[in-house]
């Protein structure tokens, strides 16, 4: 079998074949292809692992955030169980869709627009419930709503009804997206300041007591939005989330304590 010259970008090529940089070394074509294939496999494996870690970080943050959105304020007594349910649901959905989807690269998880609608349903259903009935009733409501929604989507897919969405007026779709976007922003700010926001709260919303609670979160949201629209590295969102959490606890350790920041409303707890 003949040989072909391969430039010494293989790091161990000079040692293995006695070549001296920058002179090329000579290897067999089969060995060269094996080395290249091995490098591609390693790169592909690292890419998949890093993508899985990035997706996991985003899904965990999204599940916890949406649970806090659905159970804010006085309903936060149900938040610990809700976060567990949201995390478990995200795990099952992500694993199942990744395993069974006919489209490569598909993923699933907690949905923000559905969470906005669910938050309105939960807030309405919580009216008049006693403390003993509040948590089990709301969790069953979330489970039944999820099951009914999943069954409806399954039937729509089974009977190939997806094309019917083309009959929806664009004004209706745009209005729905705008409304859910506003409710998401309002709900997220409410979670940050730990109370529901209304027009009567504008006079205190820009005071330092509340400004210090929502301004860092708004800055992180703006940074993630800019990075997403500018097409920064795919792992940027995950890195930004992890870095912001690390920075938060570093600042807490340097200037205060975890118990103090929890007492001042910086954390979701205590539960």
mmCIF file of C-alpha atoms in Angstrom:
data_model
loop_
_atom_site.group_PDB
_atom_site.id
_atom_site.type_symbol
_atom_site.label_atom_id
_atom_site.label_comp_id
_atom_site.label_asym_id
_atom_site.label_seq_id
_atom_site.Cartn_x
_atom_site.Cartn_y
_atom_site.Cartn_z
ATOM 1 C CA UNK A 1 0.000 0.000 0.000
ATOM 2 C CA UNK A 2 1.310 3.447 -0.875
ATOM 3 C CA UNK A 3 1.791 6.356 1.467
ATOM 4 C CA UNK A 4 0.712 9.985 1.368
ATOM 5 C CA UNK A 5 2.344 12.997 3.046
ATOM 6 C CA UNK A 6 0.332 14.306 5.981
ATOM 7 C CA UNK A 7 1.320 17.572 7.626
ATOM 8 C CA UNK A 8 2.296 17.173 11.260
ATOM 9 C CA UNK A 9 -0.904 18.566 12.777
ATOM 10 C CA UNK A 10 -1.093 15.205 14.563
ATOM 11 C CA UNK A 11 0.614 16.125 17.809
ATOM 12 C CA UNK A 12 2.494 12.846 18.262
ATOM 13 C CA UNK A 13 3.487 12.533 14.613
ATOM 14 C CA UNK A 14 7.076 13.842 15.038
ATOM 15 C CA UNK A 15 7.720 11.527 17.965
ATOM 16 C CA UNK A 16 6.137 8.522 16.346
ATOM 17 C CA UNK A 17 7.594 8.822 12.870
ATOM 18 C CA UNK A 18 10.825 10.639 13.584
ATOM 19 C CA UNK A 19 9.870 13.769 11.683
ATOM 20 C CA UNK A 20 11.129 17.168 12.754
ATOM 21 C CA UNK A 21 8.924 20.223 12.683
ATOM 22 C CA UNK A 22 7.963 21.849 10.393
ATOM 23 C CA UNK A 23 8.715 19.020 7.939
ATOM 24 C CA UNK A 24 5.771 16.765 6.993
ATOM 25 C CA UNK A 25 5.622 13.195 8.207
ATOM 26 C CA UNK A 26 4.436 10.223 6.205
ATOM 27 C CA UNK A 27 1.694 7.863 7.375
ATOM 28 C CA UNK A 28 -0.460 5.315 5.620
ATOM 29 C CA UNK A 29 -3.798 6.551 4.230
ATOM 30 C CA UNK A 30 -5.703 4.029 6.364
ATOM 31 C CA UNK A 31 -4.038 5.224 9.549
ATOM 32 C CA UNK A 32 -4.626 8.855 8.613
ATOM 33 C CA UNK A 33 -8.337 8.210 8.032
ATOM 34 C CA UNK A 34 -8.586 6.355 11.330
ATOM 35 C CA UNK A 35 -6.973 9.243 13.167
ATOM 36 C CA UNK A 36 -9.289 11.732 11.512
ATOM 37 C CA UNK A 37 -12.363 9.594 12.243
ATOM 38 C CA UNK A 38 -11.304 9.217 15.862
ATOM 39 C CA UNK A 39 -10.908 12.965 16.191
ATOM 40 C CA UNK A 40 -14.332 13.569 14.660
ATOM 41 C CA UNK A 41 -15.925 10.997 16.987
ATOM 42 C CA UNK A 42 -14.344 12.604 20.025
ATOM 43 C CA UNK A 43 -15.413 16.070 18.903
ATOM 44 C CA UNK A 44 -18.944 14.819 18.227
ATOM 45 C CA UNK A 45 -19.125 13.149 21.634
ATOM 46 C CA UNK A 46 -17.946 16.292 23.416
ATOM 47 C CA UNK A 47 -20.449 18.362 21.435
ATOM 48 C CA UNK A 48 -23.296 16.063 22.406
ATOM 49 C CA UNK A 49 -22.317 16.028 26.064
ATOM 50 C CA UNK A 50 -21.970 19.818 26.218
ATOM 51 C CA UNK A 51 -25.319 20.230 24.434
ATOM 52 C CA UNK A 52 -26.990 17.855 26.901
ATOM 53 C CA UNK A 53 -25.559 19.772 29.862
ATOM 54 C CA UNK A 54 -26.667 23.096 28.371
ATOM 55 C CA UNK A 55 -30.194 21.799 27.730
ATOM 56 C CA UNK A 56 -30.402 20.352 31.251
ATOM 57 C CA UNK A 57 -29.397 23.655 32.841
ATOM 58 C CA UNK A 58 -31.951 25.602 30.799
ATOM 59 C CA UNK A 59 -34.717 23.063 31.476
ATOM 60 C CA UNK A 60 -34.059 23.068 35.227
ATOM 61 C CA UNK A 61 -34.069 26.870 35.365
ATOM 62 C CA UNK A 62 -37.200 27.034 33.220
ATOM 63 C CA UNK A 63 -39.108 24.447 35.267
ATOM 64 C CA UNK A 64 -38.289 26.151 38.584
ATOM 65 C CA UNK A 65 -39.074 29.620 37.193
ATOM 66 C CA UNK A 66 -42.424 28.582 35.721
ATOM 67 C CA UNK A 67 -43.400 26.801 38.932
ATOM 68 C CA UNK A 68 -42.743 30.048 40.800
ATOM 69 C CA UNK A 69 -44.811 31.880 38.182
ATOM 70 C CA UNK A 70 -47.800 29.549 38.569
ATOM 71 C CA UNK A 71 -47.673 29.548 42.398
ATOM 72 C CA UNK A 72 -46.738 33.100 43.464
ATOM 73 C CA UNK A 73 -47.339 34.957 46.707
ATOM 74 C CA UNK A 74 -49.755 33.210 49.073
ATOM 75 C CA UNK A 75 -49.825 30.151 46.787
ATOM 76 C CA UNK A 76 -46.116 29.542 47.344
ATOM 77 C CA UNK A 77 -46.982 26.934 49.995
ATOM 78 C CA UNK A 78 -47.460 24.586 47.032
ATOM 79 C CA UNK A 79 -44.211 25.658 45.373
ATOM 80 C CA UNK A 80 -41.903 22.870 46.654
ATOM 81 C CA UNK A 81 -44.173 20.113 45.310
ATOM 82 C CA UNK A 82 -44.887 22.110 42.177
ATOM 83 C CA UNK A 83 -41.181 22.466 41.408
ATOM 84 C CA UNK A 84 -40.715 18.719 41.837
ATOM 85 C CA UNK A 85 -43.662 18.039 39.536
ATOM 86 C CA UNK A 86 -42.435 20.505 36.907
ATOM 87 C CA UNK A 87 -38.909 19.069 37.008
ATOM 88 C CA UNK A 88 -40.191 15.499 36.718
ATOM 89 C CA UNK A 89 -42.482 16.470 33.845
ATOM 90 C CA UNK A 90 -39.634 18.195 32.023
ATOM 91 C CA UNK A 91 -37.424 15.139 32.499
ATOM 92 C CA UNK A 92 -40.058 12.765 31.126
ATOM 93 C CA UNK A 93 -40.975 15.021 28.198
ATOM 94 C CA UNK A 94 -37.362 15.689 27.202
ATOM 95 C CA UNK A 95 -36.362 12.024 27.416
ATOM 96 C CA UNK A 96 -39.453 10.709 25.614
ATOM 97 C CA UNK A 97 -39.438 13.239 22.775
ATOM 98 C CA UNK A 98 -35.699 12.812 22.264
ATOM 99 C CA UNK A 99 -36.198 9.039 22.121
ATOM 100 C CA UNK A 100 -39.382 8.742 20.053
ATOM 101 C CA UNK A 101 -39.501 11.871 17.885
ATOM 102 C CA UNK A 102 -39.293 11.277 14.144
ATOM 103 C CA UNK A 103 -37.429 14.593 13.754
ATOM 104 C CA UNK A 104 -33.765 14.585 14.861
ATOM 105 C CA UNK A 105 -32.785 17.164 17.422
ATOM 106 C CA UNK A 106 -36.266 17.700 18.846
ATOM 107 C CA UNK A 107 -36.661 18.405 22.563
ATOM 108 C CA UNK A 108 -39.510 19.185 24.936
ATOM 109 C CA UNK A 109 -39.957 20.700 28.353
ATOM 110 C CA UNK A 110 -41.990 23.136 30.409
ATOM 111 C CA UNK A 111 -43.790 25.671 28.204
ATOM 112 C CA UNK A 112 -43.956 29.321 29.197
ATOM 113 C CA UNK A 113 -47.145 30.243 27.313
ATOM 114 C CA UNK A 114 -49.004 27.301 28.863
ATOM 115 C CA UNK A 115 -47.712 28.293 32.293
ATOM 116 C CA UNK A 116 -49.230 31.765 31.918
ATOM 117 C CA UNK A 117 -52.665 30.291 31.230
ATOM 118 C CA UNK A 118 -52.202 27.756 34.014
ATOM 119 C CA UNK A 119 -51.307 30.542 36.452
ATOM 120 C CA UNK A 120 -54.627 32.272 35.737
ATOM 121 C CA UNK A 121 -56.518 28.995 36.237
ATOM 122 C CA UNK A 122 -54.712 28.245 39.500
ATOM 123 C CA UNK A 123 -55.296 31.757 40.868
ATOM 124 C CA UNK A 124 -59.012 31.483 40.099
ATOM 125 C CA UNK A 125 -59.338 27.985 41.562
ATOM 126 C CA UNK A 126 -57.495 28.932 44.774
ATOM 127 C CA UNK A 127 -60.218 31.394 45.775
ATOM 128 C CA UNK A 128 -62.128 30.107 48.770
ATOM 129 C CA UNK A 129 -59.943 27.051 49.423
ATOM 130 C CA UNK A 130 -58.838 26.291 52.950
ATOM 131 C CA UNK A 131 -55.175 25.854 53.788
ATOM 132 C CA UNK A 132 -55.639 22.094 54.122
ATOM 133 C CA UNK A 133 -57.244 21.770 50.682
ATOM 134 C CA UNK A 134 -55.107 24.315 48.846
ATOM 135 C CA UNK A 135 -52.029 22.279 47.944
ATOM 136 C CA UNK A 136 -53.663 18.939 46.955
ATOM 137 C CA UNK A 137 -56.464 20.648 45.024
ATOM 138 C CA UNK A 138 -54.130 22.841 42.986
ATOM 139 C CA UNK A 139 -51.682 20.021 42.240
ATOM 140 C CA UNK A 140 -54.517 17.767 41.058
ATOM 141 C CA UNK A 141 -55.816 20.653 38.948
ATOM 142 C CA UNK A 142 -52.397 21.054 37.310
ATOM 143 C CA UNK A 143 -52.143 17.296 36.682
ATOM 144 C CA UNK A 144 -55.640 17.051 35.161
ATOM 145 C CA UNK A 145 -55.076 20.136 32.995
ATOM 146 C CA UNK A 146 -51.787 18.698 31.742
ATOM 147 C CA UNK A 147 -53.358 15.312 30.971
ATOM 148 C CA UNK A 148 -56.292 16.837 29.087
ATOM 149 C CA UNK A 149 -53.977 19.096 27.082
ATOM 150 C CA UNK A 150 -51.712 16.168 26.213
ATOM 151 C CA UNK A 151 -54.676 14.026 25.146
ATOM 152 C CA UNK A 152 -56.008 16.828 22.924
ATOM 153 C CA UNK A 153 -52.620 17.263 21.243
ATOM 154 C CA UNK A 154 -52.282 13.501 20.795
ATOM 155 C CA UNK A 155 -55.679 13.321 19.077
ATOM 156 C CA UNK A 156 -54.798 16.298 16.887
ATOM 157 C CA UNK A 157 -51.600 14.565 15.802
ATOM 158 C CA UNK A 158 -53.302 11.196 15.283
ATOM 159 C CA UNK A 159 -55.953 12.661 12.994
ATOM 160 C CA UNK A 160 -53.480 14.961 11.194
ATOM 161 C CA UNK A 161 -55.209 18.167 12.297
ATOM 162 C CA UNK A 162 -52.055 20.262 12.412
ATOM 163 C CA UNK A 163 -52.825 21.917 9.079
ATOM 164 C CA UNK A 164 -55.959 23.506 10.544
ATOM 165 C CA UNK A 165 -53.793 26.174 12.194
ATOM 166 C CA UNK A 166 -53.517 27.896 8.821
ATOM 167 C CA UNK A 167 -57.138 28.993 9.224
ATOM 168 C CA UNK A 168 -56.332 30.989 12.357
ATOM 169 C CA UNK A 169 -56.248 34.749 11.654
ATOM 170 C CA UNK A 170 -52.789 36.217 12.075
ATOM 171 C CA UNK A 171 -54.236 39.010 14.218
ATOM 172 C CA UNK A 172 -55.540 36.421 16.704
ATOM 173 C CA UNK A 173 -52.179 34.619 16.880
ATOM 174 C CA UNK A 174 -50.246 37.897 17.222
ATOM 175 C CA UNK A 175 -52.611 39.190 19.887
ATOM 176 C CA UNK A 176 -52.329 35.953 21.845
ATOM 177 C CA UNK A 177 -48.521 36.033 21.706
ATOM 178 C CA UNK A 178 -48.437 39.684 22.757
ATOM 179 C CA UNK A 179 -50.789 39.011 25.665
ATOM 180 C CA UNK A 180 -48.838 35.989 26.887
ATOM 181 C CA UNK A 181 -45.590 37.959 26.570
ATOM 182 C CA UNK A 182 -46.991 40.744 28.720
ATOM 183 C CA UNK A 183 -48.317 38.268 31.305
ATOM 184 C CA UNK A 184 -44.911 36.553 31.408
ATOM 185 C CA UNK A 185 -43.119 39.855 32.042
ATOM 186 C CA UNK A 186 -45.659 40.908 34.652
ATOM 187 C CA UNK A 187 -45.547 37.518 36.348
ATOM 188 C CA UNK A 188 -41.738 37.395 36.342
ATOM 189 C CA UNK A 189 -41.507 40.862 37.908
ATOM 190 C CA UNK A 190 -44.100 39.792 40.462
ATOM 191 C CA UNK A 191 -41.945 36.800 41.400
ATOM 192 C CA UNK A 192 -38.903 39.069 41.764
ATOM 193 C CA UNK A 193 -40.611 41.521 44.104
ATOM 194 C CA UNK A 194 -42.691 38.793 45.808
ATOM 195 C CA UNK A 195 -46.137 40.313 45.243
ATOM 196 C CA UNK A 196 -48.627 40.759 42.456
ATOM 197 C CA UNK A 197 -48.121 43.883 40.376
ATOM 198 C CA UNK A 198 -50.820 46.360 39.397
ATOM 199 C CA UNK A 199 -51.149 49.985 38.424
ATOM 200 C CA UNK A 200 -51.375 50.936 42.093
ATOM 201 C CA UNK A 201 -47.882 49.515 42.674
ATOM 202 C CA UNK A 202 -46.072 51.834 40.250
ATOM 203 C CA UNK A 203 -45.254 54.336 42.992
ATOM 204 C CA UNK A 204 -43.275 51.727 44.961
ATOM 205 C CA UNK A 205 -41.995 49.719 41.999
ATOM 206 C CA UNK A 206 -39.172 52.203 41.305
ATOM 207 C CA UNK A 207 -38.145 52.700 44.902
ATOM 208 C CA UNK A 208 -34.827 51.237 46.008
ATOM 209 C CA UNK A 209 -36.543 48.646 48.218
ATOM 210 C CA UNK A 210 -38.018 46.954 45.129
ATOM 211 C CA UNK A 211 -35.608 48.218 42.493
ATOM 212 C CA UNK A 212 -32.777 46.207 44.028
ATOM 213 C CA UNK A 213 -34.895 43.050 43.742
ATOM 214 C CA UNK A 214 -35.988 43.221 40.105
ATOM 215 C CA UNK A 215 -33.212 45.201 38.401
ATOM 216 C CA UNK A 216 -30.573 42.374 38.433
ATOM 217 C CA UNK A 217 -33.105 39.933 37.021
ATOM 218 C CA UNK A 218 -34.111 42.406 34.322
ATOM 219 C CA UNK A 219 -30.437 42.942 33.425
ATOM 220 C CA UNK A 220 -29.885 39.179 33.086
ATOM 221 C CA UNK A 221 -33.010 38.881 30.937
ATOM 222 C CA UNK A 222 -31.781 41.690 28.683
ATOM 223 C CA UNK A 223 -28.350 40.067 28.347
ATOM 224 C CA UNK A 224 -29.846 36.684 27.412
ATOM 225 C CA UNK A 225 -32.193 38.362 24.911
ATOM 226 C CA UNK A 226 -29.323 40.203 23.226
ATOM 227 C CA UNK A 227 -27.196 37.054 23.089
ATOM 228 C CA UNK A 228 -30.056 35.035 21.604
ATOM 229 C CA UNK A 229 -30.880 37.524 18.870
ATOM 230 C CA UNK A 230 -27.227 38.105 18.005
ATOM 231 C CA UNK A 231 -26.595 34.383 17.653
ATOM 232 C CA UNK A 232 -23.905 34.061 20.302
ATOM 233 C CA UNK A 233 -22.529 30.641 21.254
ATOM 234 C CA UNK A 234 -25.288 28.008 21.716
ATOM 235 C CA UNK A 235 -24.148 27.395 25.299
ATOM 236 C CA UNK A 236 -24.348 31.103 26.150
ATOM 237 C CA UNK A 237 -27.703 30.875 27.947
ATOM 238 C CA UNK A 238 -26.546 27.998 30.154
ATOM 239 C CA UNK A 239 -23.233 29.680 30.916
ATOM 240 C CA UNK A 240 -24.999 32.955 31.722
ATOM 241 C CA UNK A 241 -27.386 31.202 34.127
ATOM 242 C CA UNK A 242 -24.633 29.302 35.936
ATOM 243 C CA UNK A 243 -22.369 32.373 36.067
ATOM 244 C CA UNK A 244 -25.145 34.582 37.423
ATOM 245 C CA UNK A 245 -25.969 32.056 40.170
ATOM 246 C CA UNK A 246 -22.293 31.790 41.084
ATOM 247 C CA UNK A 247 -21.923 35.581 41.098
ATOM 248 C CA UNK A 248 -24.996 35.948 43.293
ATOM 249 C CA UNK A 249 -23.732 33.568 45.962
ATOM 250 C CA UNK A 250 -20.229 35.018 45.768
ATOM 251 C CA UNK A 251 -21.652 38.468 46.466
ATOM 252 C CA UNK A 252 -23.851 37.052 49.248
ATOM 253 C CA UNK A 253 -20.840 35.410 50.901
ATOM 254 C CA UNK A 254 -18.729 38.552 50.566
ATOM 255 C CA UNK A 255 -21.240 41.161 51.741
ATOM 256 C CA UNK A 256 -23.901 39.267 53.669
ATOM 257 C CA UNK A 257 -25.073 35.686 54.271
ATOM 258 C CA UNK A 258 -27.469 33.220 52.672
ATOM 259 C CA UNK A 259 -29.889 33.530 55.592
ATOM 260 C CA UNK A 260 -29.890 37.314 55.276
ATOM 261 C CA UNK A 261 -30.551 37.364 51.523
ATOM 262 C CA UNK A 262 -33.330 34.803 52.014
ATOM 263 C CA UNK A 263 -34.919 36.949 54.712
ATOM 264 C CA UNK A 264 -34.730 40.001 52.423
ATOM 265 C CA UNK A 265 -36.646 38.293 49.610
ATOM 266 C CA UNK A 266 -33.781 37.396 47.276
ATOM 267 C CA UNK A 267 -34.601 33.660 47.221
ATOM 268 C CA UNK A 268 -37.772 31.697 46.461
ATOM 269 C CA UNK A 269 -37.874 30.205 49.952
ATOM 270 C CA UNK A 270 -38.212 29.650 52.789
ATOM 271 C CA UNK A 271 -40.560 26.715 52.282
#
